[in-house]
Short mmCIF file of C-alpha atoms in Angstrom, two decimals:
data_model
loop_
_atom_site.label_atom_id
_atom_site.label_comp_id
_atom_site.label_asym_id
_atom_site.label_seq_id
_atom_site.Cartn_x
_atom_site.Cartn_y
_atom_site.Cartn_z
CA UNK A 1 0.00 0.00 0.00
CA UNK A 2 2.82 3.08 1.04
CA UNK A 3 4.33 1.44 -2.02
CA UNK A 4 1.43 2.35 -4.39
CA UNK A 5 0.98 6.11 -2.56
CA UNK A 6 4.68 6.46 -3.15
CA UNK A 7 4.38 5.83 -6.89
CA UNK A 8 0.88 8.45 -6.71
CA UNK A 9 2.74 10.53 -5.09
CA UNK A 10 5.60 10.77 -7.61
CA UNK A 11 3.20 10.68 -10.42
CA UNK A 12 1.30 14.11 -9.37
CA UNK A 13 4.76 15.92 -8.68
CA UNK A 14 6.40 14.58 -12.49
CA UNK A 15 3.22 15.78 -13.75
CA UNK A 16 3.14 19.51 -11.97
CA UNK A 17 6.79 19.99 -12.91
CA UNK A 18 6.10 18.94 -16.42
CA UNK A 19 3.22 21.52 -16.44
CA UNK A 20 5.60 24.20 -14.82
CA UNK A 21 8.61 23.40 -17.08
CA UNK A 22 5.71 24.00 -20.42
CA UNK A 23 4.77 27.32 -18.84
CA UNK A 24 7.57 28.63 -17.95
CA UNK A 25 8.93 27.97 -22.17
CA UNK A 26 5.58 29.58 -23.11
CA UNK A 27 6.60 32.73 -21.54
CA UNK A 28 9.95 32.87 -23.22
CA UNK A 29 11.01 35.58 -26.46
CA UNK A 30 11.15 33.90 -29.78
CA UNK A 31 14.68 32.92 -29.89
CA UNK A 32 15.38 33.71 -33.78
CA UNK A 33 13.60 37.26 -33.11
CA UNK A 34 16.14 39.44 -34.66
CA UNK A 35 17.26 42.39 -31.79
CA UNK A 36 17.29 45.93 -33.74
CA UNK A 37 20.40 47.22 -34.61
CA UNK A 38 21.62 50.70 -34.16
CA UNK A 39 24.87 51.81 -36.14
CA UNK A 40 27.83 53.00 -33.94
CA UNK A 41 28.51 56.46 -33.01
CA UNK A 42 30.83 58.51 -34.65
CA UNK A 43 32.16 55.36 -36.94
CA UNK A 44 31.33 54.93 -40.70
CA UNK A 45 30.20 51.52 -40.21
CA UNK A 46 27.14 50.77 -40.80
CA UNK A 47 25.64 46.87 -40.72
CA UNK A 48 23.74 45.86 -44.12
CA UNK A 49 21.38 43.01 -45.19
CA UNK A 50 20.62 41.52 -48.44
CA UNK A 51 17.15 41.68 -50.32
CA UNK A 52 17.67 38.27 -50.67
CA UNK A 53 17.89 37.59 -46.92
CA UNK A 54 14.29 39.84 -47.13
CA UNK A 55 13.27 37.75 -49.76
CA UNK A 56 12.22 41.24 -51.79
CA UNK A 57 11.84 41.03 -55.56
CA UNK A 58 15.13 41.61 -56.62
CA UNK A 59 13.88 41.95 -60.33
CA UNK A 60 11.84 45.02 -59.40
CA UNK A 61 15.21 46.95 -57.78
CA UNK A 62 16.11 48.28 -61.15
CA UNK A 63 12.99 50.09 -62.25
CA UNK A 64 12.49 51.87 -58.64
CA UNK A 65 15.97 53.27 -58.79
CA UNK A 66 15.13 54.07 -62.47
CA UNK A 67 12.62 55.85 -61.14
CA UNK A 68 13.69 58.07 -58.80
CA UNK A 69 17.22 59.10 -60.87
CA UNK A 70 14.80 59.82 -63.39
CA UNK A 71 12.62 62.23 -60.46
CA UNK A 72 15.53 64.51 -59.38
CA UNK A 73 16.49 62.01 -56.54
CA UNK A 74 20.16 62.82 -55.12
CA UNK A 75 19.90 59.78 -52.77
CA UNK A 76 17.75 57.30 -51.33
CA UNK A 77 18.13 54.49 -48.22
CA UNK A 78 15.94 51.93 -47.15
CA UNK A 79 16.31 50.40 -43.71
CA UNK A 80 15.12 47.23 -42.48
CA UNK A 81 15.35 46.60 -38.65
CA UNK A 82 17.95 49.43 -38.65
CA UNK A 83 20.64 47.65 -41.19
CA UNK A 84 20.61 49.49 -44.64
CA UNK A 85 18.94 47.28 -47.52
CA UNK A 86 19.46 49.77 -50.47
CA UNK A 87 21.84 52.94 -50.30
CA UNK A 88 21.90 54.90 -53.85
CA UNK A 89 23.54 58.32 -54.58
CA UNK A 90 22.54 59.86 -57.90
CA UNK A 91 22.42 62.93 -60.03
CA UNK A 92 25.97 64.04 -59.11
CA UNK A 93 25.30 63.61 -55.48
CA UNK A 94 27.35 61.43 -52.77
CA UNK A 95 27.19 60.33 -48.93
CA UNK A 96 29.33 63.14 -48.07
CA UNK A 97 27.26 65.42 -49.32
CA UNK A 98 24.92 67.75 -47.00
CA UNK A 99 21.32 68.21 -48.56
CA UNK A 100 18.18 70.30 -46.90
CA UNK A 101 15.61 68.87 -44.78
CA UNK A 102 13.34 71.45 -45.59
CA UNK A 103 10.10 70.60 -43.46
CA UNK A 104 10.88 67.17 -43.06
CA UNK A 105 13.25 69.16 -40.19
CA UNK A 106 9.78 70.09 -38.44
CA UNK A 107 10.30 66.67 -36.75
CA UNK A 108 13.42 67.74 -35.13
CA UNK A 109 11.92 70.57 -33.34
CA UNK A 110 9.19 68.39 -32.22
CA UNK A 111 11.80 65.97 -30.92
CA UNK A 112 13.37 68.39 -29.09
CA UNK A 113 10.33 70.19 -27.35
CA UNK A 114 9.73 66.48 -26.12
CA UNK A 115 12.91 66.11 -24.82
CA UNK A 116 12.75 69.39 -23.20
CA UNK A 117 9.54 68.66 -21.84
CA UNK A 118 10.90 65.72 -20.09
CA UNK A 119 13.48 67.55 -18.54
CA UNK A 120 10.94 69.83 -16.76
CA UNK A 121 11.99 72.69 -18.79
CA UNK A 122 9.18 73.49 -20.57
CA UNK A 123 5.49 71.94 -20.58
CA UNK A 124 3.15 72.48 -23.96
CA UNK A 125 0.05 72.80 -22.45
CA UNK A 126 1.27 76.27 -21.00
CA UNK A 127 1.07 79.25 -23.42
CA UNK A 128 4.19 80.63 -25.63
CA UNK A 129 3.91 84.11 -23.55
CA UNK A 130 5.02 82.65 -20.55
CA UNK A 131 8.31 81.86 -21.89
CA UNK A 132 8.84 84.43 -24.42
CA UNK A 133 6.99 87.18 -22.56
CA UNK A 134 3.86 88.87 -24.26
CA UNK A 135 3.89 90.62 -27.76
CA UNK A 136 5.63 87.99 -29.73
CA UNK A 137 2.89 88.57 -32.20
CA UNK A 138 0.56 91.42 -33.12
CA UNK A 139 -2.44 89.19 -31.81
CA UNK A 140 -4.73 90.99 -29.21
CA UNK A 141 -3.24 89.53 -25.53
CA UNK A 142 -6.18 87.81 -24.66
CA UNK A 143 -5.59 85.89 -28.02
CA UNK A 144 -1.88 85.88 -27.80
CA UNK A 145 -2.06 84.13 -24.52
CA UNK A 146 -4.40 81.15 -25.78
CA UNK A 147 -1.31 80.12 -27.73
CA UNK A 148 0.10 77.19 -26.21
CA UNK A 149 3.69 75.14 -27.46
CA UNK A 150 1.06 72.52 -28.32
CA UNK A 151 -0.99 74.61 -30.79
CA UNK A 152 2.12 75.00 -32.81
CA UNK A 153 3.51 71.43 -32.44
CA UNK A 154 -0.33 70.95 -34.11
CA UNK A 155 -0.44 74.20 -36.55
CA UNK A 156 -3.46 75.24 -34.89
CA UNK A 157 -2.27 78.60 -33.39
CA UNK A 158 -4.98 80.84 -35.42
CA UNK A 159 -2.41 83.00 -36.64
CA UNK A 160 -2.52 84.26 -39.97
CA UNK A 161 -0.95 81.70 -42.64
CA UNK A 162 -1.38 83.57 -45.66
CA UNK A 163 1.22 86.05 -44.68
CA UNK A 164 4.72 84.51 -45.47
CA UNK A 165 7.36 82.71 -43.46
CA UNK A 166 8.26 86.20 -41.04
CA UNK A 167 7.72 85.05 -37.72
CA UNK A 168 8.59 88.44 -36.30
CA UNK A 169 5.31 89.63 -34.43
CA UNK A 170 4.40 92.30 -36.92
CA UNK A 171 3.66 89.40 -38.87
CA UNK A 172 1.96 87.35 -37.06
CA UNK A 173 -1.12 88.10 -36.64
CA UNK A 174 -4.63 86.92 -35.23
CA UNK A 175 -7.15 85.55 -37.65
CA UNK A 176 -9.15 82.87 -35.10
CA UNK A 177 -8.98 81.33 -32.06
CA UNK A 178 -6.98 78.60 -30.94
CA UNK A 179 -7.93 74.99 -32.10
CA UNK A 180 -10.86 76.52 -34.68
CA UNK A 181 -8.41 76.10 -37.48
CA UNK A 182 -5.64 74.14 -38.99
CA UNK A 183 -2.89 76.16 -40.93
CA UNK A 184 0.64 74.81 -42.18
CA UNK A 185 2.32 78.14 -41.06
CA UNK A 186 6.03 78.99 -40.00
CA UNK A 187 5.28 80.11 -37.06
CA UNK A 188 6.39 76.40 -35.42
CA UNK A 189 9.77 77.84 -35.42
CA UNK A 190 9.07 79.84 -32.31
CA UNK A 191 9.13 76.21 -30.64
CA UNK A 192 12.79 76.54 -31.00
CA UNK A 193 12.51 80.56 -29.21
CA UNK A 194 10.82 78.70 -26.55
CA UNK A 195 13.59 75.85 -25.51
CA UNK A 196 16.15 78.21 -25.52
CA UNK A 197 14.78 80.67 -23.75
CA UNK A 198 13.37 77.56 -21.02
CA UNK A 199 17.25 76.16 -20.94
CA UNK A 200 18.91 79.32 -20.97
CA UNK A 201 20.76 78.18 -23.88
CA UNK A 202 20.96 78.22 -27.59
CA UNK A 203 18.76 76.43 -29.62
CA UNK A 204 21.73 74.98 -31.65
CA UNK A 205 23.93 73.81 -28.44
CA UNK A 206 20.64 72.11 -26.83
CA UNK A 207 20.03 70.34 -29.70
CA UNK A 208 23.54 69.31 -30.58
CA UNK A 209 23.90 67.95 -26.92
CA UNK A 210 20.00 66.53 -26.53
CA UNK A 211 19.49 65.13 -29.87
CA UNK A 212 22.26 65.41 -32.32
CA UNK A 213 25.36 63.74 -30.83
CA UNK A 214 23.34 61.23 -29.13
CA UNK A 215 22.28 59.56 -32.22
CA UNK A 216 25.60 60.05 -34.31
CA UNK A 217 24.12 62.67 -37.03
CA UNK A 218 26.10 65.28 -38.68
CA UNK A 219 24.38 68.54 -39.88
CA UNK A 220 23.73 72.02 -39.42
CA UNK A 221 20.84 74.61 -39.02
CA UNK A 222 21.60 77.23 -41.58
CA UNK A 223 19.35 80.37 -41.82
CA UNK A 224 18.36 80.48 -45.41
CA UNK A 225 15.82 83.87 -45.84
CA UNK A 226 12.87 83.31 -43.38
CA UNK A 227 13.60 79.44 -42.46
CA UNK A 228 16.40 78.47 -40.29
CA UNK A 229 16.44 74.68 -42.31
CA UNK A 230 18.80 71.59 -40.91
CA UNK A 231 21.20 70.32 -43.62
CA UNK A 232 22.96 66.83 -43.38
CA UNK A 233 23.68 63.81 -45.02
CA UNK A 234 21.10 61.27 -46.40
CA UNK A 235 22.84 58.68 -43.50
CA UNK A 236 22.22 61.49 -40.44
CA UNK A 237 18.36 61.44 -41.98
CA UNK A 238 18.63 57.87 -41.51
CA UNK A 239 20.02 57.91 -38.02
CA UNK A 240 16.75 60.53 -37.15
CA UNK A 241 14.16 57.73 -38.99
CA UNK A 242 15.65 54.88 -36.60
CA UNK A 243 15.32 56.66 -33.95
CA UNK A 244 11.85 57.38 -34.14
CA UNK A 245 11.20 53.62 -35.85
CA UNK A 246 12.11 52.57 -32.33
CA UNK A 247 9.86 55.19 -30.30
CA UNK A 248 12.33 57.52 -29.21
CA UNK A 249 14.92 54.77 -27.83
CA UNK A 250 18.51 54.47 -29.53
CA UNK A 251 19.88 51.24 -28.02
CA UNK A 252 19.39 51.08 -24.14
CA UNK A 253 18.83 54.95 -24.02
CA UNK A 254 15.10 56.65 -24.22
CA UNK A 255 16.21 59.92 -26.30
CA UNK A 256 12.40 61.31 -26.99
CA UNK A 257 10.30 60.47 -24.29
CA UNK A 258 8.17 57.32 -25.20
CA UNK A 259 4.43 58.78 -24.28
CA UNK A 260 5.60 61.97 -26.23
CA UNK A 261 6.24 60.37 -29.36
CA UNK A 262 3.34 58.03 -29.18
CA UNK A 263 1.64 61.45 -28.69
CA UNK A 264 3.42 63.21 -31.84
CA UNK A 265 2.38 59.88 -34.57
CA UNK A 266 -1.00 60.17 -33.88
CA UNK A 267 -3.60 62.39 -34.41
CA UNK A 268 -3.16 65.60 -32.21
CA UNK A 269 -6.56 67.68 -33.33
CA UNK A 270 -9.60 67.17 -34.87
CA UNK A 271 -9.14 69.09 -37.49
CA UNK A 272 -6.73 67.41 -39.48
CA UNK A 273 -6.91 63.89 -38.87
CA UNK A 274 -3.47 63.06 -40.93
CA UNK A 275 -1.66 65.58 -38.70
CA UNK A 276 0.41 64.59 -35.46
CA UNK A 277 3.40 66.78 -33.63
CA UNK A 278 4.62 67.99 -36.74
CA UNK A 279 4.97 64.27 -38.41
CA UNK A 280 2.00 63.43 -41.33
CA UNK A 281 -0.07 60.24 -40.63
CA UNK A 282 -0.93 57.86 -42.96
CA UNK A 283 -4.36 55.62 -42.71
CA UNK A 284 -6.38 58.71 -41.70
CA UNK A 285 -9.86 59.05 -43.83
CA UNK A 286 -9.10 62.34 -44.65
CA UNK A 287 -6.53 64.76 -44.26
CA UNK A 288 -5.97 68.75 -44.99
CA UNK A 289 -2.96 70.15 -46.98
CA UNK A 290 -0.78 73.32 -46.91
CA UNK A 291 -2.05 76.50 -48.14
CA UNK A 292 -5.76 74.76 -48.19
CA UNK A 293 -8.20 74.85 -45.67
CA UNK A 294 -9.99 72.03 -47.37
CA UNK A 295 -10.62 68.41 -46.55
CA UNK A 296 -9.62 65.73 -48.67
CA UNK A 297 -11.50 62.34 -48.33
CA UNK A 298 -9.13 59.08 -48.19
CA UNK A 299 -5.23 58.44 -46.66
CA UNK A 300 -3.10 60.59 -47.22
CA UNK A 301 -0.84 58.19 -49.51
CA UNK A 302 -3.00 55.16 -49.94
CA UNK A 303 -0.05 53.19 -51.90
CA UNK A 304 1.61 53.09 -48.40
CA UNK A 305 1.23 50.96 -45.31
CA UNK A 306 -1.47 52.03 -43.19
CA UNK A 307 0.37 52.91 -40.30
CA UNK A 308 3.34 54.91 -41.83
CA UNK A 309 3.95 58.17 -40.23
CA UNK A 310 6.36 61.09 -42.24
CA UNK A 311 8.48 63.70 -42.40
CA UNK A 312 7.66 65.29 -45.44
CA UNK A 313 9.63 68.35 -46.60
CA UNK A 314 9.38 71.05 -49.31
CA UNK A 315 10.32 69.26 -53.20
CA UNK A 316 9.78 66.18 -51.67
CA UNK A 317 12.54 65.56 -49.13
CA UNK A 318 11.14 62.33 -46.91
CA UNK A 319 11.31 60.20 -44.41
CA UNK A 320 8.97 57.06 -44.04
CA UNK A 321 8.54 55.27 -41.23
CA UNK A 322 6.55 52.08 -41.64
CA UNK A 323 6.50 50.19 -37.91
CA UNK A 324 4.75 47.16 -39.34
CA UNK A 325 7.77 46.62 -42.15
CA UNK A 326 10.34 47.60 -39.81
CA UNK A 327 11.24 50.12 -42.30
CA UNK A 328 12.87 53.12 -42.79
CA UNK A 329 12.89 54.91 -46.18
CA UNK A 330 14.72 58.17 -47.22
CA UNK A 331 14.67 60.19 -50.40
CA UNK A 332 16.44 63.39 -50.92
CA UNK A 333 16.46 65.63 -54.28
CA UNK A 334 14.94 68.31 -56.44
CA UNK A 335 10.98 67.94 -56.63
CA UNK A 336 10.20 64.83 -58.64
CA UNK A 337 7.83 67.15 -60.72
CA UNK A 338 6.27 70.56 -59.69
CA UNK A 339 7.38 72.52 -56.61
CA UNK A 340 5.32 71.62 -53.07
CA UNK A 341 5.91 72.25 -49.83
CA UNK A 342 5.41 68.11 -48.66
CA UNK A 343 2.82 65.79 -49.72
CA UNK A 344 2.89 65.49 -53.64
CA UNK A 345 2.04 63.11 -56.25
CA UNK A 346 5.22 61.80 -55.94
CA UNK A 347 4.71 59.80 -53.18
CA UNK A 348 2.37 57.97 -53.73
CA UNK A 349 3.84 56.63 -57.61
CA UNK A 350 7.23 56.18 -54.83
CA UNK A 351 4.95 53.63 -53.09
CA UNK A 352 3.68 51.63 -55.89
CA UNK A 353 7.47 51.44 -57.26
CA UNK A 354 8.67 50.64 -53.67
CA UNK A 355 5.47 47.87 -53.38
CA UNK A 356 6.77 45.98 -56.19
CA UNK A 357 10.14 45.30 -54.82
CA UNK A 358 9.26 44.79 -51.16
CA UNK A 359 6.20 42.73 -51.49
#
């Protein structure tokens, strides 16, 4: 009899370890889950995968690059889970050479307010006035003073759009309340006013040291006219893309505060559904351009994945982000066709031409 219970006894506790051991594996990563990879700072190198390893259409390489040395493209990367897949320089271009960001560079100066933000320097629900002081614009104060850091990270600021790129206050001026309009205006720039005058330091030395160095880019803000526009390499572009690919994180260190840039690739308003903190959202059903105050039914480039988010900068200077693909994608050039000042036709004939060889 204590011979059998023995035996019943052994049989229950094989069988509970068994059960534990089977939960325990269930609980485990994937082991063949490929871990992100971040190129080294200040170094050249930069890891690289095949399309074959992708299993992309090889065949369909050819006509996309085609395509874009035949639209003014000076170069063009794709990354996939941070290694480069396809790096091309044409039309006399190289990856030495600095190009413009144009508005693509909007991003950076979200980036930074975030990072600021964090820091306890600044916080974008509080209006511009109280860290510029009143009268930096020619709005009536009781307007002035609805402008918060997050109406501009949102181009919803009321101020007059149809005036130019100034943003000295003679020029900007009221024309509606706060959050009763969306407006692509220049007036986003006064973001950058507002971090240094909350750090007490220039706008280029807080971004150098916050953003810049941290990530490995080269570059330079360089005041061309009315825009103070951030010119690099296509590879620094790339560095920018990976970085927010991977929410703000650059290997073990959160850079752009992970709420805040969940926050800035999503909607922000309800105006413009398509619109975040200064990044365009694909997947939206509708979306509003520059320089038009009407709604357009549909995504904003329905050739691309759903959930891509973009910088998109005047003649068609980009920066895809597809978190579904793992991908990062970067052209830089003239405009493919006509002059714009970010979404164009362009993109979405890109997509169709990047579609065949990815898919």
């Amino acid at each position: 009899m204590k011979h059998k219970l023995l035996i019943a006894y052994l049989f229950i506790f094989s069988l509970y370890f068994s059960c534990t051991s089977n939960n325990d594996s269930s609980t485990e990563e994937p082991q063949n889950e490929e871990v992100r990879y971040f190129p080294p700072i200040n170094s050249e190198i930069w890891e690289t995968k095949t399309t074959a390893e992708l299993n992309w259409n090889e065949d369909q390489l050819s006509p996309l690059l085609d395509f874009l040395e035949e639209k003014n493209t000076k170069s063009f990367i794709i990354l996939h889970n941070g290694k480069i897949v396809i790096e091309e320089y044409m039309n006399g271009h190289s990856d030495t050479t600095p190009w413009y960001w144009a508005s693509a560079g909007k991003t950076l100066t979200a980036a930074v307010t975030g990072i600021a933000q964090e820091e306890g320097l600044i916080d974008i629900n509080n209006k511009v006035s109280d860290y510029l002081g009143t009268g930096w614009t020619s709005a009536p104060l009781e307007k002035e003073n609805l402008i918060t850091s997050k109406n501009l990270l949102e181009m919803t600021s009321g101020l007059d759009d149809n005036l130019g790129d100034d943003v000295s206050s003679s020029n900007l001026q009221y024309l509606e309340d706060v959050d009763q309009r969306w407006a692509y205006h220049n007036a986003y720039v006064k973001l950058q006013d507002v971090v240094s005058a909350a750090s007490q330091d220039s706008w280029t030395n807080y971004f150098n040291t916050n953003l810049k160095t941290k990530i490995g880019m080269s570059g330079a803000w360089i005041q061309t006219g009315s825009y103070s526009l951030y010119w690099s390499t296509t590879r620094s572009m790339a560095r920018f893309g990976l970085l927010s690919l991977a929410n703000g994180k650059w290997e073990t260190e959160q850079i752009i505060p992970e709420l805040y840039m969940n926050e800035a690739t999503n909607t922000s308003q309800s105006i413009n559904e398509a619109y975040g903190y200064l990044w365009w959202l694909n997947g939206k059903s509708s979306y509003h351009l520059p320089q038009s105050q009407f709604e357009f039914q549909g995504e904003l480039i329905p050739n691309a994945p759903s959930d891509t988010f973009a910088a998109l900068g005047k003649n068609d200077q980009k920066i895809y982000i597809v978190p579904s693909k793992d991908l990062v994608i970067i052209r830089m050039g003239e405009a493919a066709d006509d002059e714009n000042f970010a979404l164009s036709s362009f993109d979405n004939n890109l997509w169709e031409k990047i579609n065949a060889f990815i898919d």
